[in-house]
Short mmCIF file of C-alpha atoms and ligand atoms in Angstrom, two decimals:
data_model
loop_
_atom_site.label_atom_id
_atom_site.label_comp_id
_atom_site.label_asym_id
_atom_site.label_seq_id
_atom_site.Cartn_x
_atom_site.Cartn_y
_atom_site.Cartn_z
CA UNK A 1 -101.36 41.98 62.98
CA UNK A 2 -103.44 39.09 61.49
CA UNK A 3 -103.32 36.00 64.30
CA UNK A 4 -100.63 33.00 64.11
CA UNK A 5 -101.92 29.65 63.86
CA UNK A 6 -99.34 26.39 64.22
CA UNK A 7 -97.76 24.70 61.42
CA UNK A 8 -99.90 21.52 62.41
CA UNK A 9 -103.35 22.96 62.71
CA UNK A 10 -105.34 23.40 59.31
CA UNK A 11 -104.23 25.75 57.07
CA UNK A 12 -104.78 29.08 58.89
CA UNK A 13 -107.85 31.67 57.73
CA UNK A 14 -105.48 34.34 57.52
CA UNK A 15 -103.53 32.69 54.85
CA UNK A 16 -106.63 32.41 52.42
CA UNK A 17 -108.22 34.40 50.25
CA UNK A 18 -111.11 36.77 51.95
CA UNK A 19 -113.96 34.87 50.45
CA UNK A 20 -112.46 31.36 51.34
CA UNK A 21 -115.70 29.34 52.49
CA UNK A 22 -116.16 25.57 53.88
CA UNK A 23 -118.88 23.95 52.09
CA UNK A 24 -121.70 22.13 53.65
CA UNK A 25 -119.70 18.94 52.39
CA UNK A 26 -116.56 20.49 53.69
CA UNK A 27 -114.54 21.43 50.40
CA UNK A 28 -113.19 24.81 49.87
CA UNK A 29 -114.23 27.54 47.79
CA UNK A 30 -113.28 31.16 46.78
CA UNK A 31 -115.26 33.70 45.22
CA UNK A 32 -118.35 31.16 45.23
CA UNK A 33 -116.47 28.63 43.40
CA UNK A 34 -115.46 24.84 44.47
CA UNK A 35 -111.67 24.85 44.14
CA UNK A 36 -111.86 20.91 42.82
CA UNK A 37 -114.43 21.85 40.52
CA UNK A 38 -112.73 24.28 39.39
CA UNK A 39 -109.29 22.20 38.85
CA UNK A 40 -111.39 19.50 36.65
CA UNK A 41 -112.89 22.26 35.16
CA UNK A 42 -109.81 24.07 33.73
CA UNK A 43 -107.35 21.75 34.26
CA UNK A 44 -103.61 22.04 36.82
CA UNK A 45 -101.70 23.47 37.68
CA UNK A 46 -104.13 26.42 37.88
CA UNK A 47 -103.92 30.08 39.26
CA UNK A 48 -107.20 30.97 41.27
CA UNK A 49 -108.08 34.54 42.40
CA UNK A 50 -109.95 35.87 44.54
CA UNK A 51 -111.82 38.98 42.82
CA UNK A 52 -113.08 40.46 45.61
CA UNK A 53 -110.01 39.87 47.79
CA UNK A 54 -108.08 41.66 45.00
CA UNK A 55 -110.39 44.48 45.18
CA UNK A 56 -110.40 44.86 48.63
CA UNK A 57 -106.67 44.79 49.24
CA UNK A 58 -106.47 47.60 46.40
CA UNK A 59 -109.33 50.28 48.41
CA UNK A 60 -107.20 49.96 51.28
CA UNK A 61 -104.40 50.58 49.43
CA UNK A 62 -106.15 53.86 48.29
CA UNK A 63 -107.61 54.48 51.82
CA UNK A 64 -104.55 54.17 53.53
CA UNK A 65 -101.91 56.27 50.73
CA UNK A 66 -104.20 57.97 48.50
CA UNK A 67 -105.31 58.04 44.96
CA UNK A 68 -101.41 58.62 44.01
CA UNK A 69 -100.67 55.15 45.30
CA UNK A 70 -99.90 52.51 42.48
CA UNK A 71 -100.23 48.80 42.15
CA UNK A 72 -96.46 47.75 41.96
CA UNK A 73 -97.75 45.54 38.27
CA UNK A 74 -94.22 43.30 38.77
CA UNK A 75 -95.96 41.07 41.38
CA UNK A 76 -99.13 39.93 39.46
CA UNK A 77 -99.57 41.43 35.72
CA UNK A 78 -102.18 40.73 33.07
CA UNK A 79 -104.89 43.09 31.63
CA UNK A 80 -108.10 42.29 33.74
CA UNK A 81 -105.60 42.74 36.71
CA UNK A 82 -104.44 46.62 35.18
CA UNK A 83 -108.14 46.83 34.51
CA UNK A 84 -108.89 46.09 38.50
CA UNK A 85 -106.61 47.98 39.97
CA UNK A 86 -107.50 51.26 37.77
CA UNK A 87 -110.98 50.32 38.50
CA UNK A 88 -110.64 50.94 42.30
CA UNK A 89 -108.36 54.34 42.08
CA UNK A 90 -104.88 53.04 41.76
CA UNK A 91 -102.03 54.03 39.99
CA UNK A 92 -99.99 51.12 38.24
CA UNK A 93 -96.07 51.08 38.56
CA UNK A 94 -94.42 49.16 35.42
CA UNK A 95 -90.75 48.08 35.20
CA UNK A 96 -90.20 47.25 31.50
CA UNK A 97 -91.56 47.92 28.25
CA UNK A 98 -93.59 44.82 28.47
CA UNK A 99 -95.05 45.99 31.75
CA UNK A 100 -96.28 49.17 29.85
CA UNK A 101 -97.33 47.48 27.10
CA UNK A 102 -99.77 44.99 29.10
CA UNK A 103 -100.60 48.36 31.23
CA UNK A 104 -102.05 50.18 27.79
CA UNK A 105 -103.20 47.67 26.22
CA UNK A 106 -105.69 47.30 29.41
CA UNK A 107 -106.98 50.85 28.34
CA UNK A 108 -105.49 52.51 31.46
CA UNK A 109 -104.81 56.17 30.83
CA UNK A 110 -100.75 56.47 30.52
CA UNK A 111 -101.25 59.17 33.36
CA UNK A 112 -101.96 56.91 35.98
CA UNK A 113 -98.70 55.20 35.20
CA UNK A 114 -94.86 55.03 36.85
CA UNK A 115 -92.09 53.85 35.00
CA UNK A 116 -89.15 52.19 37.09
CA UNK A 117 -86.35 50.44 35.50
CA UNK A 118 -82.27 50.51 36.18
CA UNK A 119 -81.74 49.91 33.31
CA UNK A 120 -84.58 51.05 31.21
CA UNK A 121 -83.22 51.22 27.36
CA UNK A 122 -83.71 54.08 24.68
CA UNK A 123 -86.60 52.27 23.40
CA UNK A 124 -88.35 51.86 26.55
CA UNK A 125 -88.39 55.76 27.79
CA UNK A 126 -89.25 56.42 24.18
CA UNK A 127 -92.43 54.26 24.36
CA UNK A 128 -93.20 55.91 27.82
CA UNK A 129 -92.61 59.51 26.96
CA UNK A 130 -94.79 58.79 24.14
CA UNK A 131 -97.60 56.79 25.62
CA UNK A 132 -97.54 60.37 28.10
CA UNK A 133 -96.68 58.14 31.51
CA UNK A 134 -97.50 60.12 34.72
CA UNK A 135 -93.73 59.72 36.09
CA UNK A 136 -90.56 58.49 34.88
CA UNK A 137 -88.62 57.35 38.06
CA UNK A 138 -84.57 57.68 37.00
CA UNK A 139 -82.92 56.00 38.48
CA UNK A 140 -79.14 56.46 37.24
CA UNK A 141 -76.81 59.13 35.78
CA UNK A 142 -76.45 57.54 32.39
CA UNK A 143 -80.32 57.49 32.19
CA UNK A 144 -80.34 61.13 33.24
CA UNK A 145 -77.86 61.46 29.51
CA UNK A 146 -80.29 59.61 27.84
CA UNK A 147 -83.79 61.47 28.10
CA UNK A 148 -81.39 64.84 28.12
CA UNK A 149 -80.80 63.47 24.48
CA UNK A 150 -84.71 62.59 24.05
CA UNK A 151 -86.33 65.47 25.43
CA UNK A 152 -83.45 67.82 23.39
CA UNK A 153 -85.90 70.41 21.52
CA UNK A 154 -86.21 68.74 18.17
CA UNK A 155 -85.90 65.42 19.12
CA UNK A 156 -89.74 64.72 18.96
CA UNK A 157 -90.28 62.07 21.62
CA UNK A 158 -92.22 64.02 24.44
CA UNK A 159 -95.79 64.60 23.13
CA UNK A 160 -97.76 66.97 23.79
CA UNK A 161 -97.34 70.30 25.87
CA UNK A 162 -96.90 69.18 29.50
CA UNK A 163 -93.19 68.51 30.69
CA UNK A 164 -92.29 64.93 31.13
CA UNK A 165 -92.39 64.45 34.81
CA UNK A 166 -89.71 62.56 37.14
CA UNK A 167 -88.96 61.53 39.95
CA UNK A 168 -85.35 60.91 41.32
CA UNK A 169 -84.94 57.07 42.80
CA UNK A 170 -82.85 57.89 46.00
CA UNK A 171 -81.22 54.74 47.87
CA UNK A 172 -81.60 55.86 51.43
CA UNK A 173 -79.08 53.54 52.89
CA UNK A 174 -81.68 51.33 54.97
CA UNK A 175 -81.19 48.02 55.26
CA UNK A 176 -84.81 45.83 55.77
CA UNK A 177 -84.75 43.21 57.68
CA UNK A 178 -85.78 41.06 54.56
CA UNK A 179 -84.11 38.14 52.19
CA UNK A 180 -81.11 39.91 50.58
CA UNK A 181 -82.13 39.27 47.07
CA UNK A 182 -85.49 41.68 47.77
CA UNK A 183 -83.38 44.10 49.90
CA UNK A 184 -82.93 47.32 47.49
CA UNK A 185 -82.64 50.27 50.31
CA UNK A 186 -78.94 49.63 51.32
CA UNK A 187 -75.88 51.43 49.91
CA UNK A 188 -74.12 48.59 47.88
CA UNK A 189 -77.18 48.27 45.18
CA UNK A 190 -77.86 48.83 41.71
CA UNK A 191 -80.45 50.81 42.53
CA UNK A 192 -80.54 54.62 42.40
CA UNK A 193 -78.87 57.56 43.62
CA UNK A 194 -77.02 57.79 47.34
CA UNK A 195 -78.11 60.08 49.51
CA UNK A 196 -74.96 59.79 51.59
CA UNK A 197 -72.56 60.10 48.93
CA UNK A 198 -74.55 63.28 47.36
CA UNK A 199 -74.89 61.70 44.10
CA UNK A 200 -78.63 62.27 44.69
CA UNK A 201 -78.32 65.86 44.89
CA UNK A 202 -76.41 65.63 41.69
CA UNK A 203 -79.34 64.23 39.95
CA UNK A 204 -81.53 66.63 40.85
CA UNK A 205 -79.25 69.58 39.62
CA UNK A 206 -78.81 67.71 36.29
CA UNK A 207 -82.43 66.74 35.90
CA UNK A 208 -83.48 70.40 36.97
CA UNK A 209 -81.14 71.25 33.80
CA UNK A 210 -83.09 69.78 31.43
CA UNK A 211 -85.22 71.13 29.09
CA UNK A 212 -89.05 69.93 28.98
CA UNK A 213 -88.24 67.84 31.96
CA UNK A 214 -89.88 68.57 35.76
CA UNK A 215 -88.83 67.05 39.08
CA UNK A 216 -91.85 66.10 40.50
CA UNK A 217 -90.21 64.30 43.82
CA UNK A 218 -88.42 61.97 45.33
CA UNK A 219 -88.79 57.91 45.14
CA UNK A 220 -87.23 55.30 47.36
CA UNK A 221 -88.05 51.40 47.93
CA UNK A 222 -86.28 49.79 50.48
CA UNK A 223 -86.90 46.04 49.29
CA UNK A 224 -89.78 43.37 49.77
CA UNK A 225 -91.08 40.90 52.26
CA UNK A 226 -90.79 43.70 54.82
CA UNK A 227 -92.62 42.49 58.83
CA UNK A 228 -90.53 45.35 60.52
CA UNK A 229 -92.39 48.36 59.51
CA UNK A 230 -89.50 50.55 61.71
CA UNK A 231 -87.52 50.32 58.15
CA UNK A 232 -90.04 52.33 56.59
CA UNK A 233 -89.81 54.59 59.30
CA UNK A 234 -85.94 54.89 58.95
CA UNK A 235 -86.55 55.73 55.48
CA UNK A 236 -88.50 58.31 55.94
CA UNK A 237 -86.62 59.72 57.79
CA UNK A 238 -83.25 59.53 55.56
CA UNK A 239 -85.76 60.54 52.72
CA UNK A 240 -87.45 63.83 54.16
CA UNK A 241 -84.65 66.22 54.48
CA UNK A 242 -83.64 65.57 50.52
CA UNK A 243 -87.11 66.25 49.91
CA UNK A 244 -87.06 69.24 51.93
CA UNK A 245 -83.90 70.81 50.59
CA UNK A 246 -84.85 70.60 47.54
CA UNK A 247 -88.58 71.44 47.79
CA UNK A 248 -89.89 68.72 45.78
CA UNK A 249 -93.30 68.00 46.02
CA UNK A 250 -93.94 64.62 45.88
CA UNK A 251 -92.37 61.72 48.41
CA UNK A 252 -92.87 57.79 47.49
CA UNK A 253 -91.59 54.98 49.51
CA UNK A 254 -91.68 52.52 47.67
CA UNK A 255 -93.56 49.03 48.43
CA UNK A 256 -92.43 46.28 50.66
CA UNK A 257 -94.95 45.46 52.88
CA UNK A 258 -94.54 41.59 53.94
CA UNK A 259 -97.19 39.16 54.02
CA UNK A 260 -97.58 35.81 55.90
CA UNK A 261 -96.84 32.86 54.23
CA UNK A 262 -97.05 30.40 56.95
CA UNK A 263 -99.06 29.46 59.76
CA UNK A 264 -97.07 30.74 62.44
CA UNK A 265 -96.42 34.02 60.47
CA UNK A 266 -98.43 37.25 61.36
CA UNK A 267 -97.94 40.43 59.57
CA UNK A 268 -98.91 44.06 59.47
CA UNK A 269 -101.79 45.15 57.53
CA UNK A 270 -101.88 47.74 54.78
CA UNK A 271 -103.51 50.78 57.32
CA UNK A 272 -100.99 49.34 59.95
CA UNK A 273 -98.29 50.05 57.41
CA UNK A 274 -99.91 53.56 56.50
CA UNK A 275 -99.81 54.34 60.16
CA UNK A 276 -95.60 54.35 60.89
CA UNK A 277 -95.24 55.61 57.38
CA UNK A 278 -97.08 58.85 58.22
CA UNK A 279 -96.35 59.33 61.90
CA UNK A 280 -92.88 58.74 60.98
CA UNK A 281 -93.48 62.14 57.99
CA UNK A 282 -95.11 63.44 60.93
CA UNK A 283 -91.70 63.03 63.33
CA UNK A 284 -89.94 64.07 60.18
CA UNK A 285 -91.31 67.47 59.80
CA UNK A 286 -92.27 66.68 56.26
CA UNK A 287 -93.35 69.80 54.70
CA UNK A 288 -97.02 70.77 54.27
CA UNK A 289 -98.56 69.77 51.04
CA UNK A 290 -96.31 67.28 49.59
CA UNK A 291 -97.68 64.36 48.58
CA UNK A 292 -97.04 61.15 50.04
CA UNK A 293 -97.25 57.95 48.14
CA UNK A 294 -96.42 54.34 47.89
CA UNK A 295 -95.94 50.78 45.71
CA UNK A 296 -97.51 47.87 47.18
CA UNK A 297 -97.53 44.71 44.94
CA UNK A 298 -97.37 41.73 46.86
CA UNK A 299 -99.64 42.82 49.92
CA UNK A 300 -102.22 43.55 47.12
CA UNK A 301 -102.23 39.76 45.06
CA UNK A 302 -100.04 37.42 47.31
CA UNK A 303 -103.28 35.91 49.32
CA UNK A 304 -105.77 36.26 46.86
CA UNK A 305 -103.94 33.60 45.24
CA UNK A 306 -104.17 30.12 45.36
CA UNK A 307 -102.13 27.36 43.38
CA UNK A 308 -104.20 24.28 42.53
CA UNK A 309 -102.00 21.37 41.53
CA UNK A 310 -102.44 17.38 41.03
CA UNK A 311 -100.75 15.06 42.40
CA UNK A 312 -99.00 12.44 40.56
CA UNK A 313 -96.46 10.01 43.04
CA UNK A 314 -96.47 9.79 46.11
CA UNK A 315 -93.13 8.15 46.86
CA UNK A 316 -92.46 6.90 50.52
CA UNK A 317 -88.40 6.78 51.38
CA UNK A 318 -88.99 5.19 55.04
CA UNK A 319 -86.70 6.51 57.58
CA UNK A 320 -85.80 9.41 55.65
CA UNK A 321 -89.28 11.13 53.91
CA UNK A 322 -92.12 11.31 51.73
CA UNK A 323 -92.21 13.49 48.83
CA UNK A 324 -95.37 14.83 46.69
CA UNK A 325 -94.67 15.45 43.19
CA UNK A 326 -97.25 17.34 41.87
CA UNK A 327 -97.78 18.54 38.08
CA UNK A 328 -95.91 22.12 38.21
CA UNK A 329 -93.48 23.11 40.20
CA UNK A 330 -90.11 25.34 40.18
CA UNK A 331 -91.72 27.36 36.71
CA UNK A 332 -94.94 28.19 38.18
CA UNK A 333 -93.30 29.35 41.69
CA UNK A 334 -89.64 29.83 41.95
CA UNK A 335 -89.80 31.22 45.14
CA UNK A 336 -88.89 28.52 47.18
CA UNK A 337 -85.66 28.11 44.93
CA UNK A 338 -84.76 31.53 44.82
CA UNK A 339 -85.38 32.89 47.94
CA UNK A 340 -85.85 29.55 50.21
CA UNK A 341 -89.32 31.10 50.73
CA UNK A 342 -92.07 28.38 52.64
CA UNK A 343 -95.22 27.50 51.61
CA UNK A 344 -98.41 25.84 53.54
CA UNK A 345 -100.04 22.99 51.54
CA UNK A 346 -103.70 21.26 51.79
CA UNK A 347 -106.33 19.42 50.39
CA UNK A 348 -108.73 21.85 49.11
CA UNK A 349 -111.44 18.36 49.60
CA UNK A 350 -110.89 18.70 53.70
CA UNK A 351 -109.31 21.97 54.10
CA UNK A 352 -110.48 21.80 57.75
CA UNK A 353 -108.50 18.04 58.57
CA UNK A 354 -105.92 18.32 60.69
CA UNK A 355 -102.50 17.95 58.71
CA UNK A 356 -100.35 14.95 60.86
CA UNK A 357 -98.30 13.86 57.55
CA UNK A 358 -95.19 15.98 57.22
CA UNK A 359 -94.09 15.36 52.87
CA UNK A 360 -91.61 17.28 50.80
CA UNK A 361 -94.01 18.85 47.90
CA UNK A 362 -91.44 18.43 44.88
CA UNK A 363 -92.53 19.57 41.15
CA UNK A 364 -92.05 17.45 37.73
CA UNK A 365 -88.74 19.42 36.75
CA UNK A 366 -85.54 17.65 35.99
CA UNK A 367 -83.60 18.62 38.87
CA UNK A 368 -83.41 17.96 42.47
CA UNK A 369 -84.13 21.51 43.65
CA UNK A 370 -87.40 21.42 42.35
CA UNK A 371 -89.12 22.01 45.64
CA UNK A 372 -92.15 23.66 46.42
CA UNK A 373 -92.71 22.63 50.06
CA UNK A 374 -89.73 21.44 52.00
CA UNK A 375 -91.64 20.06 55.08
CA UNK A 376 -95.55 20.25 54.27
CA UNK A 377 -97.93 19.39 57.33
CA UNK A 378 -100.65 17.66 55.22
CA UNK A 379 -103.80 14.82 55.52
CA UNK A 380 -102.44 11.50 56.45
CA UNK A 381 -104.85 10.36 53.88
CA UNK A 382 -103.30 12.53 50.99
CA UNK A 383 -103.44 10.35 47.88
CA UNK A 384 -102.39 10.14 43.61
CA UNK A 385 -105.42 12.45 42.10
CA UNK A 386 -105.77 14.59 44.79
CA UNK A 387 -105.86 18.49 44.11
CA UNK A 388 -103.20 19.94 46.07
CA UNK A 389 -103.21 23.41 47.35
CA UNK A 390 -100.73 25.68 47.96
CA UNK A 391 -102.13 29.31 49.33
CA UNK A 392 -100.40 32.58 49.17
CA UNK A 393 -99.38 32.54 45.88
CA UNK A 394 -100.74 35.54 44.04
CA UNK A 395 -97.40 37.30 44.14
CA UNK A 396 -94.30 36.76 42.14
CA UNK A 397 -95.46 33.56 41.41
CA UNK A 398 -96.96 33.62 37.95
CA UNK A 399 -95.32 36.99 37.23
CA UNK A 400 -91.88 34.85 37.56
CA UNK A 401 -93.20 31.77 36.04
CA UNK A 402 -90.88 30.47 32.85
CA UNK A 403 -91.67 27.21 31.05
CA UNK A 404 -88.31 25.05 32.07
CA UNK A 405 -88.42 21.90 30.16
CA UNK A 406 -91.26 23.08 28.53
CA UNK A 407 -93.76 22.82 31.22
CA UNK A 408 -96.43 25.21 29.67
CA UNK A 409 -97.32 28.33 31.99
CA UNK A 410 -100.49 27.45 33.81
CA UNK A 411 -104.24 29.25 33.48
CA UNK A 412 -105.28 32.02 35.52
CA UNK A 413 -108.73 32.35 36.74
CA UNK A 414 -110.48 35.51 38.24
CA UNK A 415 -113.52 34.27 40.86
CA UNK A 416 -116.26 36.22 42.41
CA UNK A 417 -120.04 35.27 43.01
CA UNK A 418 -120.21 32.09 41.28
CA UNK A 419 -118.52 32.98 38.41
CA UNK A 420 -114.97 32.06 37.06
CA UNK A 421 -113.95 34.02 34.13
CA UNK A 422 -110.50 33.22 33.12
CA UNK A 423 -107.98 36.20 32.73
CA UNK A 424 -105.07 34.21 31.07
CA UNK A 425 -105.35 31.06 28.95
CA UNK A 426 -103.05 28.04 29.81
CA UNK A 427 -99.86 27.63 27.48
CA UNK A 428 -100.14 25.53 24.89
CA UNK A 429 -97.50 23.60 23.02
CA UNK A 430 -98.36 25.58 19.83
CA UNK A 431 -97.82 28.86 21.83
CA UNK A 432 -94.39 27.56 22.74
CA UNK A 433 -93.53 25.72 19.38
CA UNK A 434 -94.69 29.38 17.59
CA UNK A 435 -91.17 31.05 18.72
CA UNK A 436 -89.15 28.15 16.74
CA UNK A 437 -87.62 29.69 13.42
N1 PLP B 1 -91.66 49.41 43.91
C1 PLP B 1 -90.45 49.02 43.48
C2 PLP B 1 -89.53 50.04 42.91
C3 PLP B 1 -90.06 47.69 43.56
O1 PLP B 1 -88.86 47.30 43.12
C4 PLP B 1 -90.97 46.74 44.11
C5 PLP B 1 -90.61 45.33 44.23
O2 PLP B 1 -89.53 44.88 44.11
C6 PLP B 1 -92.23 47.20 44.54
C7 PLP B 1 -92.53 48.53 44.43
C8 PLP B 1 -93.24 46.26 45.10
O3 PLP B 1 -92.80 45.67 46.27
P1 PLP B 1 -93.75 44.67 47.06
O4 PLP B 1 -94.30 43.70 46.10
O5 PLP B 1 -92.86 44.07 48.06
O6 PLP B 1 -94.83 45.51 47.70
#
């Protein structure tokens, strides 16, 4: 458990990336790099990461699961980031056809891949049957009808001579203590097959029918943001008899493992995670030689990440508050909207002040909600100009970003020794203007 800090203090070390540094003059940087340079440099709102930090997160990922154990892609995607994660012995799960193209386009072998989806169409299996993806996961019975129709001898969409290999997404009916949005584990979801109602022993019958087609294991995911690792535990323990009964040979749980946000937020680290998760396969009585593996996205990215933004008003409302409106907002991170999720803020200039002013950190969107910070402890002498920070944003944060009222998705930079090589170019008008007909 990483330490908790209060909300007034500084922004807490555990919330920043791993090479976070104070400069002789006091500024932060990451990976070697001033974060205000960096923001004049390539402009704001801007996406920093942590290179190291990235790689880091994803060798303990491997320590702690496994070389079977893939980068959940949804929470942070472009190429250099498929290229990392490959780089350091992890598998990469993708969710759409977009997902897989980014993923192959990065040069990763289709064998390192997993393919989720609920709802993945025709044209998406087709493109990962023929790209030769490591696992399918199905996740429904009308999915089950459709690669029975693609993998059909004749049909030509399976390449090559291994069987396509799947595994069957079982809902375990675990409910994570989590935000019920990101809470995928219970019984009423759209996710999967019930174990309780035997619908997942169904699939495996029906997918053991088919032609070309070999069930490789089980897969379960019990939903995101996850501090109480006894929910992983309970899963396991719902999942291991399914997997035993049927002798499958391969067991994934899914990702989920929280991270703090906040000062006065601790949570478990990836080897604590690893820990419950086997003792609990352990208590379980899983069978010898099946293969346990998992999806962690947002405990990989979510803290290498830091938002640099500039701020525009500064508009005092005495009695009631003050609110920062900085130069992104609600597109770059809709967390805060969706999910109510809280954010620390701070000046990247004195990252070591102590934060007395308490603003509202609003964005430039056209509507009220467009909140980033409800109740930000920041500088008292926080000013128009300043680079803002906002840490803990490496996850679902670009990945969700959309450009609402035409606010261009920001840059992305990748940071390590000194050097800043950006990974994804900022939007442009033209890029935006280029989908008009
Ligand atoms: N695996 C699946 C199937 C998911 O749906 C998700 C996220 O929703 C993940 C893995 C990654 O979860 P997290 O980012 O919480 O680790």
């Amino acid at each position: 458990m990483t330490p908790a800090v209060p909300p007034e203090d500084p922004v807490a070390r555990h919330l920043l990336p791993i090479t976070a540094s104070v400069s002789s003059a006091g500024a932060l940087s990451v990976g070697g790099r001033d974060l205000v340079g960096l923001a004049e440099e390539f402009g704001t709102p801007l996406f920093v990461y942590d290179e190291e930090h990235l790689r880091i997160r994803c060798r303990e990922a491997v320590a702690a699961f496994g070389p079977g154990v893939a980068y959940a892609t949804k929470a942070f995607l472009c190429k250099e980031m498929a290229v990392l994660a490959h780089e350091e012995g992890m598998s990469l799960d993708v969710s759409t056809g977009g997902e897989l193209a980014v993923v192959l386009a990065a040069g990763v072998p289709a064998e390192r891949l997993v393919m989720h989806g609920n709802n993945k169409s025709a044209g998406e299996l087709v493109e990962a049957l023929e790209a030769g993806a490591g696992r399918i996961v199905v996740d429904s019975f009308d999915e089950i009808e459709r690669l029975s129709r693609l993998c059909a001898p004749g049909a030509g969409a399976v390449p090559g001579p291994r069987p396509l290999r799947v595994l069957v997404r079982v809902t375990p009916g675990v409910e994570a203590h989590t935000h019920e949005y990101v809470m995928t584990g219970q019984e009423d979801t759209k996710f999967g097959f019930s174990l309780a109602t035997g619908a997942a022993d169904e699939a495996v019958s029906r997918l053991r029918s088919l032609p070309g087609v070999e069930l490789a294991g089980a897969h379960a995911h019990v939903g995101s943001q996850i501090f109480r690792l006894d929910a992983f535990a309970r899963e396991v323990a719902a999942m291991v008899p399914f997997v035993t009964r049927h002798l499958l040979g391969e067991c994934c749980i899914g990702g989920g493992l929280g991270v703090a946000y906040l000062n006065d937020e601790a949570a478990p680290s990836m080897a604590e995670w690893a820990t419950v998760v086997r003792s609990a396969f352990a208590d379980a009585e899983l069978p010898p030689g099946v293969r346990v593996t998992a999806e962690p996205g947002r405990s990989i990215v979510a803290t290498a990440g830091i938002t640099l933004y500039r701020v525009g008003t500064v508009k005092e409302l005495p009695g009631l508050r003050t609110y920062v409106a900085v130069d992104g907002g609600m597109s770059d991170n809709p967390r805060p909207v969706l999910y109510g999720s809280g954010y620390e803020a701070f000046l990247p200039r004195e990252p070591l002040s102590p934060r007395a002013m308490v603003v509202r950190v609003v964005g430039k969107h056209c509507e009220s909600g467009d909140v980033l910070v409800e109740a930000a402890h920041v500088p008292a002498d926080l000013a128009v100009g300043d680079v803002l920070a906002t840490p803990v944003t490496g996850a679902y944060g670009y990945a969700m970003a959309s450009n609402y009222n035409r606010l261009p998705r920001p840059a992305v930079l990748f940071v390590r020794g000194g050097q800043a090589r950006l990974v994804l170019r900022r939007e442009t008008t033209a890029d935006m203007l280029a989908l008009e007909v």
